Short mmCIF file of C-alpha atoms and ligand atoms in Angstrom, two decimals:
data_model
loop_
_atom_site.label_atom_id
_atom_site.label_comp_id
_atom_site.label_asym_id
_atom_site.label_seq_id
_atom_site.Cartn_x
_atom_site.Cartn_y
_atom_site.Cartn_z
CA MET A 8 -121.08 138.84 -34.40
CA ILE A 9 -124.28 140.85 -35.06
CA TYR A 10 -125.87 139.34 -31.95
CA SER A 11 -122.83 139.65 -29.71
CA LEU A 12 -123.22 141.97 -26.75
CA TRP A 13 -120.16 144.11 -27.52
CA PHE A 14 -121.32 144.67 -31.09
CA ARG A 15 -124.78 145.72 -29.96
CA LEU A 16 -123.28 148.06 -27.39
CA LEU A 17 -121.03 149.49 -30.08
CA ILE A 18 -123.93 150.07 -32.44
CA SER A 19 -126.05 151.63 -29.69
CA PHE A 20 -123.25 153.97 -28.62
CA ALA A 21 -122.49 154.84 -32.26
CA LEU A 22 -126.14 155.75 -32.80
CA VAL A 23 -126.23 157.88 -29.65
CA ILE A 24 -123.03 159.65 -30.69
CA ALA A 25 -124.29 160.24 -34.24
CA VAL A 26 -127.63 161.59 -33.03
CA THR A 27 -125.98 163.83 -30.42
CA ILE A 28 -123.42 165.29 -32.80
CA GLY A 29 -126.01 165.63 -35.58
CA THR A 30 -128.37 167.51 -33.26
CA ILE A 31 -125.61 169.79 -32.00
CA TYR A 32 -124.50 170.49 -35.59
CA LEU A 33 -128.05 171.28 -36.64
CA PHE A 34 -128.68 173.68 -33.77
CA VAL A 35 -125.32 175.41 -33.93
CA SER A 36 -125.34 175.83 -37.72
CA ARG A 37 -128.92 177.16 -37.63
CA SER A 38 -128.15 179.68 -34.94
CA ILE A 39 -124.96 180.72 -36.75
CA ALA A 40 -126.96 181.20 -39.96
CA GLY A 41 -129.50 183.30 -38.03
CA GLU A 42 -126.77 185.42 -36.51
CA ILE A 43 -125.12 185.93 -39.90
CA GLU A 44 -128.41 187.04 -41.39
CA ARG A 45 -128.98 189.53 -38.59
CA TYR A 46 -125.43 190.82 -38.98
CA GLU A 47 -125.84 191.24 -42.75
CA GLU A 48 -129.06 193.17 -42.23
CA LEU A 49 -127.33 195.43 -39.76
CA ARG A 50 -124.46 196.03 -42.19
CA GLU A 51 -126.93 196.85 -44.89
CA GLN A 52 -128.72 199.31 -42.65
CA ILE A 53 -125.42 200.98 -41.79
CA HIS A 54 -124.49 201.00 -45.47
CA ILE A 55 -127.76 202.74 -46.34
CA ILE A 56 -127.21 205.40 -43.73
CA GLU A 57 -123.58 205.90 -44.81
CA THR A 58 -124.63 206.14 -48.46
CA GLN A 59 -127.37 208.61 -47.61
CA ASP A 60 -124.86 210.66 -45.60
CA ARG A 61 -122.34 210.70 -48.42
CA LEU A 62 -124.96 211.67 -51.00
CA ALA A 63 -126.33 214.39 -48.71
CA ASP A 64 -122.78 215.65 -48.08
CA HIS A 65 -122.29 215.90 -51.83
CA TYR A 66 -125.58 217.78 -52.22
CA HIS A 67 -124.57 220.19 -49.46
CA SER A 68 -121.12 220.80 -50.85
CA GLN A 69 -122.41 221.31 -54.40
CA GLY A 70 -125.71 222.96 -53.58
CA SER A 71 -127.24 220.65 -56.20
CA TRP A 72 -127.10 217.03 -57.41
CA GLU A 73 -124.57 217.81 -60.03
CA GLY A 74 -121.73 215.29 -60.24
CA VAL A 75 -123.61 212.88 -57.94
CA GLN A 76 -123.28 210.16 -60.61
CA ALA A 77 -119.52 209.98 -59.92
CA VAL A 78 -120.11 209.82 -56.15
CA ALA A 79 -122.67 207.05 -56.65
CA GLY A 80 -120.11 205.24 -58.85
CA ASN A 81 -117.47 205.51 -56.13
CA ILE A 82 -119.77 204.27 -53.38
CA SER A 83 -120.94 201.39 -55.56
CA ALA A 84 -117.37 200.46 -56.42
CA GLU A 85 -116.58 200.22 -52.70
CA SER A 86 -119.72 198.43 -51.61
CA GLY A 87 -120.29 196.28 -54.70
CA LYS A 88 -123.93 197.36 -54.76
CA ARG A 89 -125.67 199.26 -57.49
CA ILE A 90 -127.02 202.63 -56.41
CA ILE A 91 -129.92 204.41 -58.04
CA LEU A 92 -131.08 207.79 -56.84
CA THR A 93 -134.39 209.21 -58.01
CA ASN A 94 -136.55 212.15 -57.08
CA LEU A 95 -140.02 211.55 -55.72
CA ALA A 96 -141.48 211.42 -59.20
CA GLY A 97 -139.10 208.51 -60.01
CA THR A 98 -136.83 210.44 -62.35
CA VAL A 99 -133.27 209.17 -62.16
CA ILE A 100 -130.73 211.53 -60.57
CA ALA A 101 -127.89 209.00 -60.57
CA ASP A 102 -127.33 205.35 -61.48
CA SER A 103 -124.00 203.84 -60.52
CA LYS A 104 -124.31 201.32 -63.37
CA LYS A 105 -125.30 204.06 -65.79
CA GLU A 106 -127.96 201.77 -67.24
CA VAL A 107 -130.80 204.20 -66.80
CA PRO A 108 -129.86 207.64 -68.09
CA VAL A 109 -130.24 210.63 -65.78
CA GLY A 110 -133.57 212.34 -66.20
CA GLN A 111 -135.35 209.18 -67.21
CA GLN A 112 -138.10 207.45 -65.30
CA TYR A 113 -136.89 204.54 -63.21
CA ARG A 114 -139.10 201.48 -62.73
CA PRO A 115 -137.73 199.58 -59.76
CA GLU A 116 -136.94 195.95 -60.47
CA PRO A 117 -138.18 193.37 -57.96
CA ALA A 118 -134.60 192.26 -57.40
CA ASP A 119 -133.71 195.71 -56.01
CA LYS A 120 -133.41 194.76 -52.43
CA ILE A 121 -134.16 198.08 -50.89
CA ALA A 122 -136.80 199.70 -52.91
CA GLY A 123 -137.79 203.22 -52.07
CA ASN A 124 -135.69 204.30 -49.11
CA TYR A 125 -136.98 207.82 -48.98
CA PHE A 126 -134.72 210.27 -47.39
CA VAL A 127 -134.85 213.97 -46.99
CA VAL A 128 -131.88 216.15 -47.72
CA PHE A 129 -132.06 219.49 -46.04
CA SER A 130 -130.20 222.54 -47.25
CA GLU A 131 -127.50 224.05 -45.04
CA ASP A 132 -129.89 226.50 -43.40
CA GLY A 133 -132.37 223.75 -42.86
CA GLU A 134 -135.18 225.47 -44.71
CA GLU A 135 -135.19 224.05 -48.18
CA ALA A 136 -135.69 220.33 -48.27
CA ILE A 137 -135.53 217.88 -51.07
CA THR A 138 -136.83 214.34 -50.76
CA VAL A 139 -135.25 211.64 -52.85
CA THR A 140 -135.44 207.85 -53.09
CA LEU A 141 -132.42 205.60 -52.85
CA TYR A 142 -132.46 202.17 -54.45
CA LEU A 143 -129.78 199.60 -53.71
CA GLY A 144 -129.03 196.53 -55.82
CA SER A 145 -129.38 193.03 -54.48
CA GLU A 146 -125.65 192.24 -54.72
CA PRO A 147 -123.99 191.22 -51.47
CA LEU A 148 -122.15 193.93 -49.64
CA ALA A 149 -118.45 193.74 -50.32
CA GLY A 150 -116.18 193.33 -47.30
CA ASP A 151 -113.04 191.70 -45.97
CA ASP A 152 -113.57 188.11 -47.13
CA ALA A 153 -111.44 186.51 -44.44
CA ALA A 154 -113.25 188.29 -41.64
CA SER A 155 -116.77 188.18 -43.05
CA PRO A 156 -119.30 186.44 -40.84
CA ARG A 157 -120.22 184.17 -43.70
CA THR A 158 -116.63 182.94 -43.95
CA LEU A 159 -116.48 182.63 -40.18
CA GLY A 160 -119.77 180.69 -40.20
CA GLU A 161 -118.44 178.36 -42.84
CA ALA A 162 -115.25 177.86 -40.84
CA MET A 163 -117.34 177.14 -37.77
CA SER A 164 -119.38 174.55 -39.69
CA ARG A 165 -116.20 172.91 -40.93
CA PHE A 166 -114.84 172.92 -37.40
CA LEU A 167 -118.05 171.38 -36.13
CA ILE A 168 -118.00 168.66 -38.77
CA TRP A 169 -114.35 167.76 -38.26
CA GLY A 170 -114.57 168.14 -34.47
CA GLY A 171 -117.71 165.99 -34.48
CA LEU A 172 -116.04 163.35 -36.63
CA LEU A 173 -112.97 163.35 -34.37
CA ALA A 174 -115.15 163.12 -31.23
CA ALA A 175 -117.18 160.33 -32.85
CA GLY A 176 -113.96 158.48 -33.73
CA ILE A 177 -112.58 158.77 -30.20
CA ALA A 178 -115.96 157.81 -28.72
CA LEU A 179 -116.19 154.78 -31.00
CA VAL A 180 -112.73 153.57 -30.04
CA LEU A 181 -113.55 154.07 -26.35
CA THR A 182 -116.90 152.32 -26.80
CA PHE A 183 -115.22 149.44 -28.58
CA VAL A 184 -112.69 148.99 -25.76
CA LEU A 185 -115.31 149.47 -23.01
CA SER A 186 -117.90 147.20 -24.58
CA ARG A 187 -115.27 144.49 -25.12
CA ARG A 188 -114.33 144.85 -21.44
CA MET A 189 -117.95 144.70 -20.34
CA SER A 190 -118.82 141.67 -22.41
CA SER A 191 -115.66 139.66 -21.81
CA PRO A 192 -116.67 138.45 -18.29
CA ILE A 193 -119.93 137.17 -19.79
CA GLY A 194 -117.91 135.31 -22.39
CA ALA A 195 -115.78 133.83 -19.59
CA LEU A 196 -118.94 132.84 -17.72
CA ALA A 197 -120.33 131.14 -20.82
CA ALA A 198 -117.02 129.26 -21.34
CA THR A 199 -117.10 128.08 -17.71
CA ALA A 200 -120.75 127.03 -18.08
CA ARG A 201 -119.83 125.07 -21.22
CA ARG A 202 -116.96 123.27 -19.46
CA PHE A 203 -119.30 122.60 -16.52
CA GLY A 204 -121.96 121.28 -18.89
CA SER A 205 -119.49 118.96 -20.57
CA GLY A 206 -118.89 117.22 -17.26
CA ASP A 207 -116.20 119.10 -15.31
CA LEU A 208 -118.31 119.85 -12.23
CA SER A 209 -115.40 121.50 -10.41
CA GLN A 210 -115.58 124.53 -12.76
CA ARG A 211 -116.26 127.85 -11.01
CA VAL A 212 -116.22 131.45 -12.21
CA GLN A 213 -113.54 133.82 -10.87
CA LEU A 214 -115.20 136.65 -8.92
CA GLU A 215 -113.08 139.54 -10.21
CA GLU A 216 -115.86 141.75 -11.49
CA ARG A 217 -118.18 143.94 -9.48
CA GLY A 218 -121.86 144.74 -9.86
CA GLU A 219 -124.36 142.62 -11.78
CA VAL A 220 -121.73 140.41 -13.41
CA ARG A 221 -120.44 139.48 -9.98
CA VAL A 222 -124.00 138.68 -8.81
CA LEU A 223 -124.43 136.52 -11.92
CA ALA A 224 -121.11 134.77 -11.28
CA GLN A 225 -122.05 134.18 -7.63
CA ALA A 226 -125.41 132.73 -8.65
CA PHE A 227 -123.66 130.49 -11.18
CA ASN A 228 -121.13 129.32 -8.60
CA ALA A 229 -123.88 128.62 -6.06
CA MET A 230 -125.82 126.63 -8.65
CA ALA A 231 -122.66 124.77 -9.71
CA GLY A 232 -121.92 123.95 -6.06
CA ASP A 233 -125.43 122.58 -5.53
CA LEU A 234 -125.25 120.51 -8.70
CA GLU A 235 -121.86 119.13 -7.80
CA HIS A 236 -123.13 118.23 -4.34
CA ALA A 237 -126.24 116.56 -5.80
CA GLU A 238 -124.12 114.66 -8.29
CA ARG A 239 -121.79 113.46 -5.51
CA LEU A 240 -124.83 112.29 -3.51
CA ARG A 241 -126.18 110.48 -6.54
CA ARG A 242 -122.88 108.72 -7.19
CA ASN A 243 -122.57 107.76 -3.52
CA LEU A 244 -126.13 106.47 -3.52
CA VAL A 245 -125.52 104.29 -6.54
CA ALA A 246 -122.33 102.95 -4.95
CA ASP A 247 -124.12 102.36 -1.61
CA VAL A 248 -127.06 100.62 -3.26
CA ALA A 249 -124.78 98.37 -5.30
CA HIS A 250 -122.90 97.52 -2.13
CA GLU A 251 -126.08 96.76 -0.17
CA LEU A 252 -127.55 94.59 -2.93
CA ARG A 253 -124.35 92.60 -3.36
CA THR A 254 -124.48 90.76 0.00
CA PRO A 255 -127.98 89.26 -0.18
CA LEU A 256 -127.50 88.53 -3.89
CA SER A 257 -124.21 86.71 -3.36
CA ASN A 258 -125.78 84.81 -0.46
CA ILE A 259 -128.61 83.64 -2.73
CA GLN A 260 -126.07 82.80 -5.44
CA GLY A 261 -123.99 80.82 -2.93
CA TYR A 262 -126.98 78.75 -1.77
CA LEU A 263 -128.06 78.05 -5.35
CA GLU A 264 -124.56 77.02 -6.44
CA ALA A 265 -124.21 74.72 -3.42
CA ILE A 266 -127.56 73.09 -4.25
CA HIS A 267 -126.54 72.81 -7.90
CA ASP A 268 -123.21 71.19 -6.99
CA GLY A 269 -125.02 68.76 -4.67
CA VAL A 270 -123.14 70.12 -1.62
CA MET A 271 -126.41 71.24 -0.02
CA GLU A 272 -129.87 69.74 0.06
CA PRO A 273 -132.74 72.13 -0.79
CA ASP A 274 -134.43 71.34 2.52
CA ALA A 275 -136.83 73.54 4.50
CA ALA A 276 -134.03 75.37 6.37
CA VAL A 277 -132.19 76.28 3.14
CA ILE A 278 -135.40 77.46 1.51
CA ARG A 279 -136.16 79.58 4.60
CA SER A 280 -132.70 81.17 4.35
CA LEU A 281 -133.19 81.86 0.66
CA ASN A 282 -136.58 83.38 1.42
CA GLU A 283 -135.06 85.61 4.14
CA GLU A 284 -132.44 86.94 1.71
CA ALA A 285 -135.13 87.58 -0.91
CA THR A 286 -137.28 89.36 1.70
CA LEU A 287 -134.28 91.48 2.65
CA LEU A 288 -133.76 92.41 -0.99
CA SER A 289 -137.38 93.29 -1.53
CA ARG A 290 -137.50 95.36 1.66
CA LEU A 291 -134.36 97.16 0.55
CA VAL A 292 -135.94 97.96 -2.82
CA ASP A 293 -139.14 99.24 -1.14
CA GLU A 294 -137.16 101.42 1.24
CA LEU A 295 -135.01 102.76 -1.57
CA GLN A 296 -138.13 103.72 -3.46
CA ASP A 297 -139.49 105.57 -0.42
CA LEU A 298 -136.17 107.29 0.11
CA SER A 299 -135.78 108.41 -3.49
CA LEU A 300 -139.31 109.84 -3.47
CA ALA A 301 -138.70 111.61 -0.17
CA GLU A 302 -135.33 113.00 -1.29
CA ALA A 303 -136.79 114.25 -4.57
CA GLY A 304 -139.55 115.95 -2.53
CA GLU A 305 -142.15 113.94 -4.45
CA LEU A 306 -143.86 112.22 -1.54
CA LYS A 307 -147.60 112.64 -1.92
CA LEU A 308 -148.74 113.25 1.64
CA VAL A 309 -152.45 112.93 2.36
CA TYR A 310 -152.96 115.25 5.32
CA GLN A 311 -155.85 114.48 7.63
CA LYS A 312 -156.90 115.42 11.10
CA GLU A 313 -155.83 112.48 13.29
CA ASP A 314 -155.90 111.59 16.95
CA VAL A 315 -152.40 111.07 18.40
CA GLY A 316 -153.74 108.45 20.84
CA ASP A 317 -155.06 106.34 17.95
CA LEU A 318 -151.77 106.59 16.10
CA ILE A 319 -149.74 105.48 19.12
CA ARG A 320 -152.14 102.69 20.10
CA GLN A 321 -152.14 101.26 16.59
CA ALA A 322 -148.33 101.34 16.27
CA GLY A 323 -147.98 99.80 19.76
CA ALA A 324 -150.44 97.05 18.90
CA SER A 325 -148.57 96.11 15.72
CA LEU A 326 -145.25 95.75 17.62
CA GLN A 327 -146.72 94.06 20.71
CA PRO A 328 -146.17 90.48 19.39
CA GLN A 329 -142.47 91.15 18.68
CA ALA A 330 -142.00 92.79 22.11
CA THR A 331 -143.72 89.90 23.88
CA ALA A 332 -141.63 87.37 21.94
CA LYS A 333 -138.43 89.13 23.10
CA GLY A 334 -139.61 89.53 26.69
CA VAL A 335 -139.68 93.33 26.40
CA SER A 336 -142.46 95.31 28.06
CA LEU A 337 -144.20 97.89 25.87
CA SER A 338 -146.07 100.78 27.49
CA LEU A 339 -147.99 103.73 26.09
CA GLU A 340 -148.19 106.92 28.14
CA MET A 341 -149.83 110.14 27.11
CA PRO A 342 -151.59 113.09 28.69
CA GLU A 343 -155.38 113.11 28.56
CA ALA A 344 -156.02 116.15 26.41
CA LEU A 345 -153.82 116.20 23.33
CA PRO A 346 -154.82 118.32 20.33
CA ALA A 347 -155.57 116.54 17.06
CA VAL A 348 -152.70 116.55 14.57
CA GLU A 349 -152.62 117.18 10.83
CA VAL A 350 -150.64 114.28 9.34
CA ASP A 351 -150.51 111.58 6.71
CA TRP A 352 -151.63 108.63 8.86
CA GLN A 353 -149.78 106.00 6.87
CA ARG A 354 -146.46 107.88 6.80
CA ILE A 355 -146.45 108.79 10.50
CA SER A 356 -147.41 105.18 11.34
CA GLN A 357 -144.40 104.15 9.24
CA VAL A 358 -142.14 106.41 11.34
CA MET A 359 -143.59 105.10 14.63
CA HIS A 360 -143.32 101.53 13.45
CA ASN A 361 -139.68 102.02 12.50
CA LEU A 362 -138.76 103.64 15.84
CA LEU A 363 -140.61 100.95 17.82
CA GLU A 364 -139.07 98.18 15.73
CA ASN A 365 -135.58 99.60 16.37
CA ALA A 366 -136.32 100.01 20.10
CA VAL A 367 -137.54 96.43 20.48
CA ALA A 368 -134.68 95.11 18.33
CA HIS A 369 -132.01 96.85 20.42
CA THR A 370 -133.51 96.07 23.85
CA GLY A 371 -132.76 92.83 25.60
CA LYS A 372 -135.04 90.52 27.54
CA GLY A 373 -136.56 92.19 30.60
CA GLY A 374 -136.09 95.65 29.12
CA ALA A 375 -138.80 98.23 28.57
CA VAL A 376 -139.97 100.32 25.64
CA ALA A 377 -142.25 103.32 26.26
CA VAL A 378 -144.12 105.54 23.83
CA ALA A 379 -145.15 108.99 25.06
CA ALA A 380 -146.68 112.14 23.59
CA SER A 381 -146.94 115.73 24.79
CA GLY A 382 -148.16 119.03 23.42
CA LEU A 383 -145.60 121.75 22.48
CA GLY A 384 -147.63 124.75 21.28
CA ASP A 385 -148.30 124.23 17.58
CA TRP A 386 -146.63 120.83 17.71
CA VAL A 387 -147.12 117.47 19.39
CA GLU A 388 -143.98 115.59 20.31
CA ILE A 389 -144.04 111.81 20.15
CA SER A 390 -141.18 109.89 21.71
CA VAL A 391 -140.05 106.26 21.80
CA SER A 392 -137.71 105.40 24.69
CA ASP A 393 -136.05 102.12 25.50
CA THR A 394 -133.80 100.71 28.17
CA GLY A 395 -131.72 98.87 25.55
CA GLU A 396 -128.10 98.81 24.52
CA GLY A 397 -127.92 102.50 23.55
CA ILE A 398 -125.82 104.06 20.82
CA PRO A 399 -122.15 105.13 21.14
CA ALA A 400 -121.92 108.93 21.32
CA GLN A 401 -119.73 109.14 18.19
CA ASP A 402 -122.36 107.25 16.15
CA ILE A 403 -125.37 109.37 17.15
CA PRO A 404 -124.70 112.16 14.58
CA ASN A 405 -124.59 109.53 11.79
CA ILE A 406 -127.54 107.26 12.51
CA PHE A 407 -129.90 109.31 10.30
CA GLU A 408 -127.58 108.87 7.31
CA ARG A 409 -128.58 106.25 4.80
CA PHE A 410 -127.08 102.77 5.18
CA TYR A 411 -125.48 103.76 8.46
CA ARG A 412 -125.51 100.98 11.02
CA VAL A 413 -123.79 101.10 14.37
CA ASP A 414 -122.88 97.42 14.35
CA ARG A 415 -122.86 96.26 10.76
CA SER A 416 -122.62 92.53 11.38
CA ARG A 417 -125.33 92.44 14.05
CA ALA A 418 -127.61 94.76 12.17
CA ARG A 419 -127.49 92.50 9.19
CA ALA A 420 -128.60 89.63 11.41
CA THR A 421 -131.67 91.69 12.45
CA GLY A 422 -132.43 92.41 8.78
CA GLY A 423 -131.86 96.14 9.10
CA SER A 424 -130.95 97.97 5.92
CA GLY A 425 -129.72 101.14 7.60
CA LEU A 426 -132.38 103.12 5.75
CA GLY A 427 -135.15 103.10 8.37
CA LEU A 428 -134.06 106.21 10.30
CA THR A 429 -133.13 108.08 7.11
CA ILE A 430 -136.63 107.54 5.75
CA ALA A 431 -138.18 108.39 9.15
CA LYS A 432 -136.27 111.70 9.19
CA ARG A 433 -137.36 112.57 5.64
CA LEU A 434 -141.00 111.74 6.43
CA VAL A 435 -141.04 113.84 9.62
CA GLU A 436 -139.37 116.73 7.77
CA ALA A 437 -141.91 116.46 4.96
CA HIS A 438 -144.52 117.20 7.66
CA GLY A 439 -142.52 120.26 8.73
CA GLY A 440 -141.34 118.65 11.97
CA HIS A 441 -137.96 117.35 13.10
CA ILE A 442 -136.58 114.23 14.71
CA VAL A 443 -133.84 113.92 17.33
CA ALA A 444 -132.07 111.03 19.05
CA ARG A 445 -130.57 110.92 22.52
CA SER A 446 -128.83 107.87 23.81
CA GLU A 447 -126.49 106.60 26.45
CA LEU A 448 -124.47 103.49 25.80
CA GLY A 449 -125.71 100.59 27.93
CA LYS A 450 -128.63 102.55 29.34
CA GLY A 451 -131.00 103.13 26.46
CA SER A 452 -132.13 105.52 23.77
CA ARG A 453 -134.87 108.06 23.22
CA PHE A 454 -136.06 109.07 19.77
CA SER A 455 -138.54 111.94 19.54
CA PHE A 456 -140.19 113.75 16.66
CA THR A 457 -142.73 116.51 16.21
CA VAL A 458 -145.88 116.67 14.10
CA PRO A 459 -148.06 119.72 13.44
CA VAL A 460 -151.25 120.34 15.42
CA SER A 461 -154.37 120.54 13.28
CA ARG A 462 -155.85 124.06 13.01
P1 ADP B 20 -131.78 99.59 10.51
O1 ADP B 20 -132.74 99.33 9.42
O2 ADP B 20 -130.46 98.96 10.32
O3 ADP B 20 -132.34 99.49 11.87
P2 ADP B 20 -131.98 102.38 10.99
O4 ADP B 20 -131.71 103.50 10.07
O5 ADP B 20 -133.36 102.20 11.47
O6 ADP B 20 -131.43 101.10 10.27
O7 ADP B 20 -131.02 102.56 12.23
C1 ADP B 20 -129.65 102.87 12.03
C2 ADP B 20 -128.80 102.32 13.14
O8 ADP B 20 -129.09 103.04 14.33
C3 ADP B 20 -129.11 100.90 13.45
O9 ADP B 20 -128.34 100.04 12.67
C4 ADP B 20 -128.73 100.80 14.92
O10 ADP B 20 -127.38 100.49 15.05
C5 ADP B 20 -128.98 102.19 15.46
N1 ADP B 20 -130.22 102.29 16.24
C6 ADP B 20 -131.42 102.72 15.80
N2 ADP B 20 -132.32 102.68 16.81
C7 ADP B 20 -131.70 102.26 17.91
C8 ADP B 20 -132.09 102.03 19.27
N3 ADP B 20 -133.34 102.27 19.68
N4 ADP B 20 -131.15 101.57 20.11
C9 ADP B 20 -129.89 101.37 19.69
N5 ADP B 20 -129.46 101.55 18.42
C10 ADP B 20 -130.35 101.99 17.57
#
């Protein structure tokens, strides 16, 4: 749970909330405390002035300080603060607490908050003046408790604490709900991935969310689609290979059983047939190896600068005997100046050989096979045309698929595995080029492919 996304979100939000509320509380309570202090000072100032006024009033009404002790007692009873009045020499005129007797010297205590507030009391006519000192005790000024700023400040602090706690509670509940909502699609994605991993390749994520989660789900679905496709191809390939291997193997088995049962003599003809089936098998295995390498993108191509003329002449020469034996003419045509190409000689020869072999195989006696090449900007196009049997239009889109043969029974007689064109296409594509077939039934076919010009 500690590592789950929703829990981490919850903790992060909780921290943010705590820090925010804590900071607000700190600032607000500090500024309230500052304000209260200022207010208290102001009240004290006002109190001093009021006290001075009342004492001066008494002096004016009496013409002397007589009876001022009672006035000081009254003021002190109202304000809660001790009052000491002395003359300039420090002799006590009045002490509201009556601790220091009148006429005695007063030594101000450090706790006396307002030591030595001199004030001058003028007589009525303004001529005679007497200067006295007013001391006030350090007790807090009495006031209406409910309305005092201190009480208000405390109430405000309480409000802040409770309000903060309430806000934090609401925020935590919201965070809990939101974080659960945010993390649940990821949980669903993980569950789908697990089901996919355990073999159900049809599993896909529902695209209900928006934003990053949707992008993630789309990426997952795309990956799942690719994997499912690859897995289907793999299964088909295994099935196709098993199917292709079965025929030559059962032929070999049949011959061997017949020989074993004494039904057939192991003469030269039977051994030749057995050898042909074995050759077919071994060719199939070689081609499958090439195909699997090409499909996995693991073909190691050795690029070299080659002359197209050389390539064509060599492929033509290797097929000449077969063409002659079938009574098919083989011609090579190409323009004089063709740029050199950048190819893997062996692989492109393999492509040419395959196309020429097919052309000769599917062209009857008296027919013609022609190889041509032409420049197309950064590419050279090489084509193999024949005047043979051609390919039915509906088969043309399929002939580059593995194991596809137009006429299965006849193809088998020619030893074709149905892999030749598939491999040729992969090899040409590995060079960056592409291969196309055009054909007209009964008239002939033309296969052409492109290879890159050397820079
Ligand atoms: P195979 O090894 O059987 O020849 P390919 O992949 O080379 O397999 O060719 C696939 C099929 O395409 C062949 O079985 C054949 O029917 C058809 N084909 C290929 N080349 C030609 C051609 N030049 N003329 C007519 N049919 C062709």
